[in-house]
Coordinates of C-alpha atoms in Angstrom, one line a residue:
X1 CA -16.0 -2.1 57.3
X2 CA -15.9 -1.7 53.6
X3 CA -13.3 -4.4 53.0
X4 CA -15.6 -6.8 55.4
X5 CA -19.2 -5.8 53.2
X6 CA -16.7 -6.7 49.9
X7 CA -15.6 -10.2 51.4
X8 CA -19.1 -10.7 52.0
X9 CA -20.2 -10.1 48.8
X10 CA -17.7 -12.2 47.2
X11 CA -18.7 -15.2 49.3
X12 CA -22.2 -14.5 48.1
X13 CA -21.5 -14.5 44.6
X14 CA -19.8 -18.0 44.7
X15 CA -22.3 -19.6 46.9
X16 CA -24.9 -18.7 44.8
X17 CA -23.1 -19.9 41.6
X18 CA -22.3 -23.1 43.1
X19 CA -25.7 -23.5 44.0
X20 CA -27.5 -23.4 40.5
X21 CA -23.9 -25.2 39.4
X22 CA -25.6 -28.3 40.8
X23 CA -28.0 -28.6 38.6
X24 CA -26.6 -28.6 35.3
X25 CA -25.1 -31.2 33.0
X26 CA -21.7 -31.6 32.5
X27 CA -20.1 -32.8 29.5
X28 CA -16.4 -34.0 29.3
X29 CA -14.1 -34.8 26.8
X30 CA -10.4 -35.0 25.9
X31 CA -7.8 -36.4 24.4
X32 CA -4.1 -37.7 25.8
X33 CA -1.4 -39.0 24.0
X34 CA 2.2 -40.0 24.8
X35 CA 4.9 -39.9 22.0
X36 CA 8.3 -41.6 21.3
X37 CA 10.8 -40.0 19.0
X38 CA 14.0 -40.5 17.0
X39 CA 15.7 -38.2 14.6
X40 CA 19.0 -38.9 13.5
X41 CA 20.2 -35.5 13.2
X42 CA 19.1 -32.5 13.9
X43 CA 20.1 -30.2 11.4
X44 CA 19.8 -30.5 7.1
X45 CA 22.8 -27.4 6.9
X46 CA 25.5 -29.5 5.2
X47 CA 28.5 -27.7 4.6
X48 CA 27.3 -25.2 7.2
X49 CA 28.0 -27.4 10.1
X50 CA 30.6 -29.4 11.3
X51 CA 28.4 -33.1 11.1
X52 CA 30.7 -34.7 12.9
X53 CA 30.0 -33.0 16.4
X54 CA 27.8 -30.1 15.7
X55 CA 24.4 -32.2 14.2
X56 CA 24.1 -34.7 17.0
X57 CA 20.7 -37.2 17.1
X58 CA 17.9 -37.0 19.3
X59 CA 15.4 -39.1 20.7
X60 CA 12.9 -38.8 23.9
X61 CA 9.5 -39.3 24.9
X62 CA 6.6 -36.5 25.3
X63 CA 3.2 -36.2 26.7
X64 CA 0.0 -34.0 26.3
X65 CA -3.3 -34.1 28.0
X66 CA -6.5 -31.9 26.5
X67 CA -9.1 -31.9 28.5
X68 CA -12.9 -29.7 27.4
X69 CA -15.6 -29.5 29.6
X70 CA -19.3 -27.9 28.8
X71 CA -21.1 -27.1 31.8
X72 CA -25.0 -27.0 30.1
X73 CA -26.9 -24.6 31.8
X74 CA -30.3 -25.3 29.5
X75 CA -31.0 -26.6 26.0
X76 CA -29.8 -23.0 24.6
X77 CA -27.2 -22.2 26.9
X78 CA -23.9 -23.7 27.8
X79 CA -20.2 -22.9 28.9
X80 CA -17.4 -24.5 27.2
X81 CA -14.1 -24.5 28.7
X82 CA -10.9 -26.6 27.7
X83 CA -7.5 -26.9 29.5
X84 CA -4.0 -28.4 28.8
X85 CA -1.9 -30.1 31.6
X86 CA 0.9 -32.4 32.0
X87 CA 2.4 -31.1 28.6
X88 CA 5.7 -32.7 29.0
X89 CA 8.5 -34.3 27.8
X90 CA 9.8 -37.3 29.9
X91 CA 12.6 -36.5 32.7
X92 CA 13.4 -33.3 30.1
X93 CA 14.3 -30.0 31.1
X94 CA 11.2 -27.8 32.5
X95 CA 10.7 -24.7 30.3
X96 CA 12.2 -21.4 31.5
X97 CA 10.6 -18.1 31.5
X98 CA 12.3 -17.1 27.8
X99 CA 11.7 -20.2 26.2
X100 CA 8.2 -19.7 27.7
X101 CA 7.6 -16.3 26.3
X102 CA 10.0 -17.3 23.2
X103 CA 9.4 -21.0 21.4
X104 CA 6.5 -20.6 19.5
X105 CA 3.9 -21.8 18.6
X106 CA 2.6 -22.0 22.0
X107 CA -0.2 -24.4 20.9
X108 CA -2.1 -23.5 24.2
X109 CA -3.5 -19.9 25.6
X110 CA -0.8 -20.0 28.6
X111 CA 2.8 -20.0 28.3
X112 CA 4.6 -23.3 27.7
X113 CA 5.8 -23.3 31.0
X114 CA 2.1 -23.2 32.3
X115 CA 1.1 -26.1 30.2
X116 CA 3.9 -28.0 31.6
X117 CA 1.5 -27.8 34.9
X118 CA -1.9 -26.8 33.7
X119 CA -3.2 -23.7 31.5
X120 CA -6.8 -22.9 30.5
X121 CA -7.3 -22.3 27.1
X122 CA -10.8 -22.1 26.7
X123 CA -14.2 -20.4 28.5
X124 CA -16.7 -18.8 26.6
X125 CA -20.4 -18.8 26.4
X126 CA -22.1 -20.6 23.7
X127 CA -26.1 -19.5 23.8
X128 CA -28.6 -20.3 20.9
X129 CA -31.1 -17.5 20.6
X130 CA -33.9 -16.4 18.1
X131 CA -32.0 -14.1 16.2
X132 CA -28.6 -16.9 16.2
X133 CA -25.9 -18.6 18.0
X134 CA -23.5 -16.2 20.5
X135 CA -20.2 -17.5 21.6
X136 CA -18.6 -14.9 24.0
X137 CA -15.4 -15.5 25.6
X138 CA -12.0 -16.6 25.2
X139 CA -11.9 -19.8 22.2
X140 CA -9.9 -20.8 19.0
X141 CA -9.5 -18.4 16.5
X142 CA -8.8 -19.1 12.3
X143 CA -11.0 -22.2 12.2
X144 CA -12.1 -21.3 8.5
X145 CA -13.0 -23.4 6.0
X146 CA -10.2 -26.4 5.7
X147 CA -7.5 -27.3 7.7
X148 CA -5.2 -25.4 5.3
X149 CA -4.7 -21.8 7.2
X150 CA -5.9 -22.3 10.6
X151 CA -4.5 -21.8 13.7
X152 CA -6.8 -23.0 16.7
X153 CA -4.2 -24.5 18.3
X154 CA -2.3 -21.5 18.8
X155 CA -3.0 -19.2 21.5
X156 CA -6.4 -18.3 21.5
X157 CA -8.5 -14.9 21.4
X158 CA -10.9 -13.0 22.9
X159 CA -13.9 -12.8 20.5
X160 CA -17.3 -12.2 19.7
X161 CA -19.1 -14.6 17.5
X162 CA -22.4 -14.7 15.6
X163 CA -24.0 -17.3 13.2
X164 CA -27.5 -17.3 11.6
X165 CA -29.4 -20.3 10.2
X166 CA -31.5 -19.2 7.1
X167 CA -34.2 -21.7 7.2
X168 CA -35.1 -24.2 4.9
X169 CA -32.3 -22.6 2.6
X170 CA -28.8 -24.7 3.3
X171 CA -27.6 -20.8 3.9
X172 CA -25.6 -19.4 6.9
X173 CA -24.4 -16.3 7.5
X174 CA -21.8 -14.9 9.9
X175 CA -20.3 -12.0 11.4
X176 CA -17.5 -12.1 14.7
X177 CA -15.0 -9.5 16.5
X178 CA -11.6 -10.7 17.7
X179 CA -9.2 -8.3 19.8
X180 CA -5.7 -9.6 18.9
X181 CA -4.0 -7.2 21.0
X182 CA -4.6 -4.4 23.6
X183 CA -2.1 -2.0 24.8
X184 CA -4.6 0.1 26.9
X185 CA -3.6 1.5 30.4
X186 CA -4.1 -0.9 33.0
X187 CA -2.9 -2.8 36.1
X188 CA -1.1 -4.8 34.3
X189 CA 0.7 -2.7 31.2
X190 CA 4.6 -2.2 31.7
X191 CA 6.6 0.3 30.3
X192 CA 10.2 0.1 28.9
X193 CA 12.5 3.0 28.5
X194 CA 15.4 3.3 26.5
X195 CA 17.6 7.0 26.9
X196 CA 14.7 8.8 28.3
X197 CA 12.7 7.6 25.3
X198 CA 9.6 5.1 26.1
X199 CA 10.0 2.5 23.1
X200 CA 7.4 0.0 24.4
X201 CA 4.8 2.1 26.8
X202 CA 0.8 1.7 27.5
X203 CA -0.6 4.4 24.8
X204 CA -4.1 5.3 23.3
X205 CA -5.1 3.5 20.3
X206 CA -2.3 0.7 20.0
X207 CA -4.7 -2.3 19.3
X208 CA -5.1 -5.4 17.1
X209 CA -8.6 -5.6 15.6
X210 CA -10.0 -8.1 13.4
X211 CA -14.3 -7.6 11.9
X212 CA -15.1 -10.6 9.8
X213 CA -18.7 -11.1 7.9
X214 CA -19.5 -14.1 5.8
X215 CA -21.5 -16.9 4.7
X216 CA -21.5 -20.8 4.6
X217 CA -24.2 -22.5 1.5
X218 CA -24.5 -26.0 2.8
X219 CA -25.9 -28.6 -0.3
X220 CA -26.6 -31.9 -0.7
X221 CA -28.0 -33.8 -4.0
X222 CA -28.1 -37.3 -5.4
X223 CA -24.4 -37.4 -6.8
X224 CA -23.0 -34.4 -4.6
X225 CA -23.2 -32.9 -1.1
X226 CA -20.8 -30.7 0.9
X227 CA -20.3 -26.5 1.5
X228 CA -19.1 -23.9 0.4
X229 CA -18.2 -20.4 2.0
X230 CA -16.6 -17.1 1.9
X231 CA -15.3 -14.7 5.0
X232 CA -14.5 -11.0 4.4
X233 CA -12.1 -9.8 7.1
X234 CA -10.8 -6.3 8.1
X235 CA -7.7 -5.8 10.5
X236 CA -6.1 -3.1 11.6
X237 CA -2.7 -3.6 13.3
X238 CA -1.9 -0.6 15.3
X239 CA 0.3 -2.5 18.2
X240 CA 3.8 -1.1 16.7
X241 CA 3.0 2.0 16.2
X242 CA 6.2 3.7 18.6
X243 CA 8.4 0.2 17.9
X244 CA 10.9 -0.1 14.6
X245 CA 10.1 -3.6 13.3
X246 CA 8.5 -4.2 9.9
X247 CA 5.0 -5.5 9.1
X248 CA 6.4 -8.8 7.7
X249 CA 9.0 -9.4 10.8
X250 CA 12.2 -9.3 8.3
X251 CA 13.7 -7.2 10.6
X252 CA 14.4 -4.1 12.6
X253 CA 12.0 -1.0 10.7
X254 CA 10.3 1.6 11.6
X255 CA 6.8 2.0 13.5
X256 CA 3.9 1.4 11.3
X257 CA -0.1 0.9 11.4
X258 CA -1.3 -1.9 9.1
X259 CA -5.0 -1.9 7.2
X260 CA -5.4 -5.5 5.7
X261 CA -8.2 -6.6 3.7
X262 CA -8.8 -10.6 3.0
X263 CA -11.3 -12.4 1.1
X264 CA -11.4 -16.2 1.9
X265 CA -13.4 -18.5 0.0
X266 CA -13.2 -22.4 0.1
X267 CA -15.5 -25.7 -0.4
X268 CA -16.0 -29.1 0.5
X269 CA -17.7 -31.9 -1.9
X270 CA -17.9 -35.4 -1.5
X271 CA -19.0 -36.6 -5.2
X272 CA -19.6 -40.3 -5.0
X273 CA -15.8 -42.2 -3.8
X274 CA -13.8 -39.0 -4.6
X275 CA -13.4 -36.0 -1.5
X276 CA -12.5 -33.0 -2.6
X277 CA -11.6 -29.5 -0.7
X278 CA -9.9 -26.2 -1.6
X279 CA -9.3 -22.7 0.0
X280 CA -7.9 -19.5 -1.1
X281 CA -6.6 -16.7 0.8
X282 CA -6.0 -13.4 -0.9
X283 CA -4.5 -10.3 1.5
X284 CA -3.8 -6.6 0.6
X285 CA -4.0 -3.5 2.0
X286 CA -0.7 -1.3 3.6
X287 CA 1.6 -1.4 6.6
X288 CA 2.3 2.7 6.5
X289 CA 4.7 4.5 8.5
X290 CA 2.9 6.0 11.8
X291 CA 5.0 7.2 14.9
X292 CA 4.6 9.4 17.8
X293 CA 6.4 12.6 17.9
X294 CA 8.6 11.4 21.1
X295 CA 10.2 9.2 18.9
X296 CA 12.1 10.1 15.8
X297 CA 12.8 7.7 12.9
X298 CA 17.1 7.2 13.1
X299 CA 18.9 8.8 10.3
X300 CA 20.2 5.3 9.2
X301 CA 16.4 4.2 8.4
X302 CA 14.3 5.8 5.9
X303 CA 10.5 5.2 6.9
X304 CA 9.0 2.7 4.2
X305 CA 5.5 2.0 3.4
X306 CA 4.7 -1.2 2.4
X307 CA 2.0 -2.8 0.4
X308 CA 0.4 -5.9 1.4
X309 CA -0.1 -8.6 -1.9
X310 CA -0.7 -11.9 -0.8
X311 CA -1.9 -14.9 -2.3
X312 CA -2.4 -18.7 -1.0
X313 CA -3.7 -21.5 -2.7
X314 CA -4.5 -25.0 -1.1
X315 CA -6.5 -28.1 -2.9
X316 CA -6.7 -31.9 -2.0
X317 CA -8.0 -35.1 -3.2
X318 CA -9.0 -38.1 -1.6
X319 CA -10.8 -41.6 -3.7
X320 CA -12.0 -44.1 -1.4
X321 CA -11.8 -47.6 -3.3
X322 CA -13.1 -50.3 -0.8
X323 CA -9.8 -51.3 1.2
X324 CA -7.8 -48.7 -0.9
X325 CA -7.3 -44.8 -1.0
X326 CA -5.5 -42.6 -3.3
X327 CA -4.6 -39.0 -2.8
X328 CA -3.1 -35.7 -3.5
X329 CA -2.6 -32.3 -2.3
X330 CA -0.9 -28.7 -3.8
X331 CA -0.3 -25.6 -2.0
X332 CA 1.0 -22.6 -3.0
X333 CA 2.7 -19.9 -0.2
X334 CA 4.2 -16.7 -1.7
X335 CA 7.5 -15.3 -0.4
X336 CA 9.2 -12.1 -0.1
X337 CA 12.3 -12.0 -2.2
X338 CA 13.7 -8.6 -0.2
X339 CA 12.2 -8.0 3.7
X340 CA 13.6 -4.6 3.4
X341 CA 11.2 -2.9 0.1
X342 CA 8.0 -1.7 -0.1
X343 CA 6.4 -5.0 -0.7
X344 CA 5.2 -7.6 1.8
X345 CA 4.0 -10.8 0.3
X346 CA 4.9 -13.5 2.7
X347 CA 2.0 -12.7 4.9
X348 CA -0.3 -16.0 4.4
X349 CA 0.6 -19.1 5.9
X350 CA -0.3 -23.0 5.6
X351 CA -1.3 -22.4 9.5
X352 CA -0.4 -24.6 12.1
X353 CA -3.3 -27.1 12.6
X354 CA -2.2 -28.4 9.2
X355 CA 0.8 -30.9 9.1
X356 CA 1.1 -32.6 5.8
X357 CA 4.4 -34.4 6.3
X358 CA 6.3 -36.0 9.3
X359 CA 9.3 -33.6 9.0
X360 CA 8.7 -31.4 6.4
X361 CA 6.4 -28.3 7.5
X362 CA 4.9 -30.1 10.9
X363 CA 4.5 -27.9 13.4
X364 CA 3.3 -30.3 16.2
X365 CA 6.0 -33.0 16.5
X366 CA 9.2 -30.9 15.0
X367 CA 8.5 -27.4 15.6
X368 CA 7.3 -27.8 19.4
X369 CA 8.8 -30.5 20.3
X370 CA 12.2 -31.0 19.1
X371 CA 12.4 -27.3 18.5
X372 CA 12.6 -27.5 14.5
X373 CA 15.5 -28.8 11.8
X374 CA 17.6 -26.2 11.4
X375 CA 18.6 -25.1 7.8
X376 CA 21.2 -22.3 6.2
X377 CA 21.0 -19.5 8.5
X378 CA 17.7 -19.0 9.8
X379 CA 15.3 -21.1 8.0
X380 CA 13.9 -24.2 9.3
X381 CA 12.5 -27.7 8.3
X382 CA 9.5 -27.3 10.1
X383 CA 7.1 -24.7 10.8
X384 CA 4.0 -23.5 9.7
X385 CA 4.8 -23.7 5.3
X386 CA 5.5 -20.4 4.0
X387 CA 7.3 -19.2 0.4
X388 CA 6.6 -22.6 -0.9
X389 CA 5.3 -25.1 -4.0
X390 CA 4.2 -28.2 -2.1
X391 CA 2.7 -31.1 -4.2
X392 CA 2.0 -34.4 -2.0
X393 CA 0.6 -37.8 -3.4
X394 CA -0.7 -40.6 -1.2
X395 CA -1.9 -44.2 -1.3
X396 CA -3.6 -46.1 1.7
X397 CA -4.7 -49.1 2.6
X398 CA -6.7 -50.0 4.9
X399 CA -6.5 -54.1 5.5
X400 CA -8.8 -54.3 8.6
X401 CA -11.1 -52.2 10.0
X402 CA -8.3 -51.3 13.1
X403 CA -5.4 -51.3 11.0
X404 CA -5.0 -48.0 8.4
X405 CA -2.1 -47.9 6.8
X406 CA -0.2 -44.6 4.3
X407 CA 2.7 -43.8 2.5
X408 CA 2.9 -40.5 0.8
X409 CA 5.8 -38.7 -1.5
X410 CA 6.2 -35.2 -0.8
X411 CA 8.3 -32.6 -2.9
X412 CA 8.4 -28.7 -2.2
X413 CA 10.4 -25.6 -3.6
X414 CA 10.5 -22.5 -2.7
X415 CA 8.4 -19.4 -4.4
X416 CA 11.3 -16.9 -4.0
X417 CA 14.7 -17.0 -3.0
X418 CA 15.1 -14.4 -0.3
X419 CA 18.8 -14.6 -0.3
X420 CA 21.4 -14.8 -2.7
X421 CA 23.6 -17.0 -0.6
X422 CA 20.9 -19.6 -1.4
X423 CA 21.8 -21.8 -4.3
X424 CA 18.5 -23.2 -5.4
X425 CA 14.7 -22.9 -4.3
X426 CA 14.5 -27.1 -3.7
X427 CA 13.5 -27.8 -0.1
X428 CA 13.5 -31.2 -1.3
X429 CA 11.5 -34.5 -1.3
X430 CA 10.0 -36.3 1.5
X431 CA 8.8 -40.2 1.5
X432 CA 6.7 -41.2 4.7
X433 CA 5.0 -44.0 5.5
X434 CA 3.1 -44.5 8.8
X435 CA 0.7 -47.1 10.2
X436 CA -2.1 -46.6 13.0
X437 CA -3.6 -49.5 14.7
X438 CA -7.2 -48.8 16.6
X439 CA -6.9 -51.4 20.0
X440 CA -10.1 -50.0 21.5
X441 CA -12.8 -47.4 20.2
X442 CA -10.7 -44.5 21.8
X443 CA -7.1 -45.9 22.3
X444 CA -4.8 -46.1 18.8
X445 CA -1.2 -46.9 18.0
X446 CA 0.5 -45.3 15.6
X447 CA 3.8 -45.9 13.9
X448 CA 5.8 -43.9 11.5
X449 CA 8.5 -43.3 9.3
X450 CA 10.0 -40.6 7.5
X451 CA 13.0 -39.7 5.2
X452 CA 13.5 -35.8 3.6
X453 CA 16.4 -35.8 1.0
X454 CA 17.0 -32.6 0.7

């Protein structure tokens, strides 16, 4: 009888949810695009690799579909949801469960394998109230300031969001919770043993936190107009406390619980033809040594504590003369010259929403898709841009108002050397010119080109 009174409750619940669903307003939108590649190798190792039969080309096409949906409850209230499907490329081999849980970024909140068929991303609750805006739910996190840093199309978190209008001020200010991890006991936590030791088991208090509080000054004058903000953000890493693996992921170390601190100002101004933006990210605090008693640090490792120092730096340019544009960007990513001290430096990165070359530091096309450029031993063409110098110029034109056209010249070194098997710091340059032709309001073409000498 109990299990009959719970079926019936359920069946409630959905009627009555579908019956207020039926009045709302639905908003849709989406985007879809289909790709065609070629790359005529796919590693830049010379001397490593045997050219000849080990550095073959590539070339196939790919597929994504990206699809959000608001159901609008009232003027105040709404619930935004977003889902990928069809992520595919052409007749290619379907990803398996380790590539799934393996090839990252995911660029999606399910696995890749999921996306390949369908996986939500987004559903939260978006409601304006008097005392500011909520968003509760599942949505992209690290959507600060510029491009430079963020990382909303990675997997998304669960979070808490709140934002506050100061009227008749330009002035906004901010708080929001995010849970990056959660190791608690539930249905769903597994447990690994390794010689009656558990290495990787549910425990109390082995979370990911992040508290962030901050404020956005929006202005706008005769010559000038744009925004300016700053976000204060707190973490505390506790998810390997019990598992040997360093803050920085250099390699195997030794269980640790991570306090980082970072204070992340940027701006935006548009002051007559010129666009300018710029963002810095500054990170300390300490990974220290934490264990449980269960499991003993190895006599070959000495626990290490490491302090977390790091610094990234990201302006750009943009002059809009009639049919012509000029442009530039630099960026500046620490490294870590030694994985194994007790320094970690290489903890900012240029994100992956951010692709400022075709092969050169693009996560979307060469990282996810043809599964990165390999390099000497493991370092890799593309990728988020870490331990780098990066200075890009570009000139546009823009003949009609469906044809936009851009070539850009890219160079990059690296900030440290992390090996010394690794005769210089040049990554190299990069010239790319590309082409995008509008045929309708919401259909484009686009055509590109680009060669790294590196």
């Amino acid at each position: 009888m109990k299990k009959f009174w719970l079926v019936l409750l359920s069946l409630g619940l959905i009627a009555a949810f579908s019956t207020s669903a039926l009045a709302v307003d639905v908003k849709v939108a989406g985007e879809f695009y289909v790709g065609g590649l070629y790359l005529n190798k796919t590693s830049v190792d010379k001397g490593y690799i045997d050219e000849s039969d080990s550095n073959p080309s590539t070339a196939f096409f790919y597929q994504r579909l990206r699809v959000g949906t608001d159901f609008v409850i009232s003027d105040c209230l709404k619930l935004v949801t977003r889902f990928d499907a069809m992520e595919r490329i052409w007749g290619g081999t379907r990803a398996n469960i380790w590539q799934a849980n393996n090839v990252m970024p995911e660029y999606s909140a399910g696995t890749r394998n999921e996306s390949e068929n369908i996986a939500f991303d987004n559903v939260y609750i978006d409601y304006v109230s008097p005392v500011g805006k909520f968003q509760v739910g599942y949505m992209p996190d690290s959507t600060w300031g510029t491009v430079f840093g963020n990382d909303s199309a990675d997997a998304n978190r669960g979070m808490i969001k709140w934002a506050l209008p100061i009227k008749d001020s330009g002035f906004v200010v901010l708080a929001n919770y995010a849970k990056g991890a959660d190791n608690s006991s539930s249905a769903v936590s597994t447990q690994s043993w390794n010689d009656k030791v558990i290495w990787d088991s549910t425990r109390t208090d082995r979370d990911t936190d992040s508290y962030r509080v901050g404020g956005i000054y929006n202005f706008k004058g005769d010559k000038a107009s744009g925004q300016a903000g700053v976000l204060f953000i707190f973490s505390r890493d506790a998810s390997y406390r019990g598992n040997w693996q360093f803050y920085d992921g250099d390699g195997i170390g030794w269980p640790y619980k991570a306090r980082m601190y970072q204070i992340n100002p940027y701006f935006k101004a548009n002051i007559g033809p010129v666009a300018l933006q710029g963002e810095l990210n500054y990170a300390f605090g300490d990974a220290k040594f934490e264990g449980y008693a269960s499991i003993p640090a190895p006599p070959a490792f000495q626990p290490v504590n490491q302090k977390i120092d790091s610094l990234s730096v990201f302006l750009d340019a943009v002059a809009n003369f009639g049919m012509f544009n000029v442009g530039g960007t630099f960026a500046y990513l620490p490294g870590d010259k030694d994985g194994w001290d007790d320094k970690a430096q290489d903890i900012n990165t240029g994100g992956i929403d951010w692709n400022p070359c075709l092969l050169m530091f693009n996560n979307d096309v060469v990282n996810y898709w043809i599964g990165g450029i390999g390099g000497h031993g493991f370092t890799d063409v593309g990728g988020p841009m870490t331990n780098a110098w990066f200075f890009q110029g570009r000139f546009g034109v823009k003949p009609t108002p469906k044809l936009d056209t851009l070539l850009s010249l890219s160079y990059a070194s690296a900030d440290k050397r992390p090996d010394p098997d690794f005769h210089g710091k040049d990554y190299g340059f990069e010239v790319d010119l590309t082409g995008t032709y509008k045929i309708t309001n919401n259909l484009s073409y686009m055509l590109g080109f680009g060669y790294l000498f590196t």
